[in-house]
Amino acid sequence: MRRVITYGTFDLLHYGHINLLKRAKALGDYLIVALSTDEFNLKEKDKVCYFSYEKRKQLLEAIRYVDLVIPEENWEQKSSDVKEYHVDTFVIGDDWEGKFDFLKEYCDVVYLPRTPEISTTQIKEELNKKELNS
Ligand code: C2G
């Protein structure tokens, strides 16, 4: 069984996230998503999520491509995760191109093209604009 892992915040879940998860699952048989915790988002990624970790986890677990959701609590856990979960492939969007090549020591590393013209930030900005214009 080929095991794949990916990491992210997945706030305001959208089709760009789904496209990533679908392609990630296609690289193996079992997909683990390491989901950034609220604390990690706040302290390390400067992200304030609309949905809490529990709600974001609930949404991800409802996706047919996702087999397991674990917490992402720090930048350093990836290599131990890969070993602990016997991961064959690490995958993430190409906005991270090259950033996780150190994992090639433990598993395949794949950067997938991002889905254009959609992001959580863009959704928030457009909602704010609509509110201002209403
Ligand atoms: N993504 C995508 N296309 C988009 C938006 C996002 O393919 N239009 C991908 C990202 O490249 C990432 C995943 O969806 O692989 C989750 O995106 P984010 O929640 O923004 O994750 P990020 O903040 O990049 O967290 O340690 C790694 C980080 O936790 C990654």
Short mmCIF file of C-alpha atoms and ligand atoms in Angstrom, two decimals:
data_model
loop_
_atom_site.label_atom_id
_atom_site.label_comp_id
_atom_site.label_asym_id
_atom_site.label_seq_id
_atom_site.Cartn_x
_atom_site.Cartn_y
_atom_site.Cartn_z
CA MET A 1 0.00 0.00 0.00
CA ARG A 2 1.51 3.31 -1.12
CA ARG A 3 1.09 5.98 1.54
CA VAL A 4 0.99 9.69 0.70
CA ILE A 5 1.15 12.69 3.03
CA THR A 6 0.40 16.35 2.56
CA TYR A 7 0.29 19.38 4.88
CA GLY A 8 -1.82 22.49 5.03
CA THR A 9 -4.31 24.79 6.73
CA PHE A 10 -7.29 24.05 4.44
CA ASP A 11 -9.38 26.92 5.80
CA LEU A 12 -12.62 27.83 3.96
CA LEU A 13 -12.22 24.59 2.00
CA HIS A 14 -12.42 25.25 -1.76
CA TYR A 15 -11.97 23.46 -5.08
CA GLY A 16 -8.24 24.30 -5.16
CA HIS A 17 -7.81 22.24 -2.02
CA ILE A 18 -9.97 19.44 -3.40
CA ASN A 19 -7.95 19.38 -6.66
CA LEU A 20 -4.77 19.02 -4.60
CA LEU A 21 -6.18 16.23 -2.42
CA LYS A 22 -7.56 14.37 -5.45
CA ARG A 23 -4.19 14.44 -7.22
CA ALA A 24 -2.37 13.57 -3.98
CA LYS A 25 -4.53 10.48 -3.49
CA ALA A 26 -3.91 9.44 -7.09
CA LEU A 27 -0.22 9.09 -6.17
CA GLY A 28 -0.97 6.19 -3.82
CA ASP A 29 -3.60 4.22 -1.93
CA TYR A 30 -3.73 5.99 1.42
CA LEU A 31 -3.67 9.76 1.97
CA ILE A 32 -2.71 11.38 5.26
CA VAL A 33 -3.38 15.09 5.71
CA ALA A 34 -1.34 16.86 8.39
CA LEU A 35 -3.64 19.74 9.26
CA SER A 36 -2.14 22.92 10.70
CA THR A 37 -3.45 23.50 14.23
CA ASP A 38 -4.89 26.88 15.22
CA GLU A 39 -1.82 27.59 17.36
CA PHE A 40 0.62 26.68 14.55
CA ASN A 41 -1.33 28.86 12.11
CA LEU A 42 -1.31 31.81 14.47
CA LYS A 43 2.28 31.57 15.72
CA GLU A 44 4.13 30.31 12.63
CA LYS A 45 1.99 31.03 9.59
CA ASP A 46 0.44 34.32 10.65
CA LYS A 47 -2.96 32.91 9.65
CA VAL A 48 -6.18 33.48 11.57
CA CYS A 49 -8.52 30.71 10.42
CA TYR A 50 -12.24 31.20 9.93
CA PHE A 51 -12.87 27.57 10.96
CA SER A 52 -11.29 25.98 14.04
CA TYR A 53 -8.98 22.98 13.74
CA GLU A 54 -11.84 20.63 14.72
CA LYS A 55 -14.16 22.04 12.05
CA ARG A 56 -11.41 21.97 9.39
CA LYS A 57 -10.64 18.37 10.41
CA GLN A 58 -14.31 17.42 10.17
CA LEU A 59 -14.50 18.83 6.64
CA LEU A 60 -11.34 17.04 5.49
CA GLU A 61 -12.48 13.70 6.97
CA ALA A 62 -15.63 13.95 4.83
CA ILE A 63 -13.58 14.01 1.61
CA ARG A 64 -13.39 10.67 -0.18
CA TYR A 65 -9.67 11.15 -1.00
CA VAL A 66 -8.64 11.61 2.65
CA ASP A 67 -7.91 8.55 4.81
CA LEU A 68 -6.42 10.11 7.94
CA VAL A 69 -6.07 13.61 9.40
CA ILE A 70 -3.29 14.31 11.91
CA PRO A 71 -2.26 17.64 13.51
CA GLU A 72 0.54 19.74 12.07
CA GLU A 73 1.97 21.51 15.14
CA ASN A 74 5.40 22.65 13.91
CA TRP A 75 7.65 22.97 10.87
CA GLU A 76 9.98 20.22 12.09
CA GLN A 77 7.64 17.23 12.29
CA LYS A 78 7.66 16.24 8.61
CA SER A 79 10.62 13.84 8.60
CA SER A 80 9.41 12.10 11.76
CA ASP A 81 5.87 11.91 10.33
CA VAL A 82 7.22 10.34 7.13
CA LYS A 83 9.03 7.72 9.18
CA GLU A 84 6.27 7.14 11.74
CA TYR A 85 3.56 6.69 9.10
CA HIS A 86 5.78 4.81 6.62
CA VAL A 87 5.08 7.41 3.95
CA ASP A 88 6.19 6.74 0.36
CA THR A 89 5.35 10.15 -1.09
CA PHE A 90 5.23 13.69 0.29
CA VAL A 91 3.15 16.02 -1.86
CA ILE A 92 2.28 19.70 -1.69
CA GLY A 93 1.42 22.59 -3.99
CA ASP A 94 4.20 24.13 -6.08
CA ASP A 95 4.01 27.38 -4.15
CA TRP A 96 6.37 25.38 -1.90
CA GLU A 97 8.59 24.23 -4.80
CA GLY A 98 11.96 23.08 -3.45
CA LYS A 99 11.21 23.90 0.19
CA PHE A 100 10.85 20.29 1.31
CA ASP A 101 13.51 18.61 -0.86
CA PHE A 102 15.27 17.49 2.34
CA LEU A 103 12.52 14.86 2.64
CA LYS A 104 13.93 13.13 -0.48
CA GLU A 105 16.18 11.26 1.96
CA TYR A 106 13.08 9.47 3.27
CA CYS A 107 10.44 9.47 0.50
CA ASP A 108 9.47 10.79 -2.93
CA VAL A 109 8.75 14.53 -2.97
CA VAL A 110 6.14 15.88 -5.41
CA TYR A 111 5.14 19.52 -5.96
CA LEU A 112 1.82 19.82 -7.79
CA PRO A 113 0.71 22.89 -9.75
CA ARG A 114 -1.66 25.05 -7.71
CA THR A 115 -5.19 25.55 -9.01
CA PRO A 116 -5.19 29.08 -10.46
CA GLU A 117 -7.32 31.99 -9.29
CA ILE A 118 -8.63 30.59 -6.05
CA SER A 119 -7.32 30.94 -2.51
CA THR A 120 -8.69 31.35 0.98
CA THR A 121 -7.22 34.88 1.07
CA GLN A 122 -8.98 35.76 -2.18
CA ILE A 123 -12.31 34.46 -0.84
CA LYS A 124 -11.94 36.60 2.29
CA GLU A 125 -10.98 39.68 0.26
CA GLU A 126 -13.90 39.31 -2.12
CA LEU A 127 -16.34 38.83 0.76
CA ASN A 128 -14.98 41.97 2.43
CA LYS A 129 -15.35 43.92 -0.84
CA LYS A 130 -18.96 42.74 -1.25
CA GLU A 131 -19.72 43.80 2.32
CA LEU A 132 -18.19 47.26 1.75
CA ASN A 133 -20.20 47.72 -1.47
CA SER A 134 -23.49 46.56 0.04
N1 C2G B 1 -3.55 24.74 -3.00
C1 C2G B 1 -3.66 24.55 -4.37
N2 C2G B 1 -4.31 25.46 -5.13
C2 C2G B 1 -4.86 26.55 -4.55
C3 C2G B 1 -4.78 26.75 -3.17
C4 C2G B 1 -4.11 25.82 -2.40
O1 C2G B 1 -3.15 23.55 -4.90
N3 C2G B 1 -5.49 27.44 -5.36
C5 C2G B 1 -2.82 23.75 -2.21
C6 C2G B 1 -1.59 24.34 -1.53
O2 C2G B 1 -0.50 24.40 -2.44
C7 C2G B 1 -1.36 23.33 -0.41
C8 C2G B 1 -2.79 22.90 -0.03
O3 C2G B 1 -3.62 23.27 -1.15
O4 C2G B 1 -0.65 22.20 -0.90
C9 C2G B 1 -3.29 23.58 1.22
O5 C2G B 1 -3.19 24.98 1.04
P1 C2G B 1 -3.06 25.89 2.36
O6 C2G B 1 -4.13 25.55 3.30
O7 C2G B 1 -2.85 27.31 1.91
O8 C2G B 1 -1.70 25.32 2.97
P2 C2G B 1 -0.36 26.10 3.32
O9 C2G B 1 -0.66 27.30 4.12
O10 C2G B 1 0.40 26.23 2.07
O11 C2G B 1 0.31 25.05 4.34
O12 C2G B 1 3.97 22.79 6.30
C10 C2G B 1 3.32 23.12 5.10
C11 C2G B 1 2.18 24.08 5.32
O13 C2G B 1 1.36 23.66 6.38
C12 C2G B 1 1.38 24.24 4.04
#
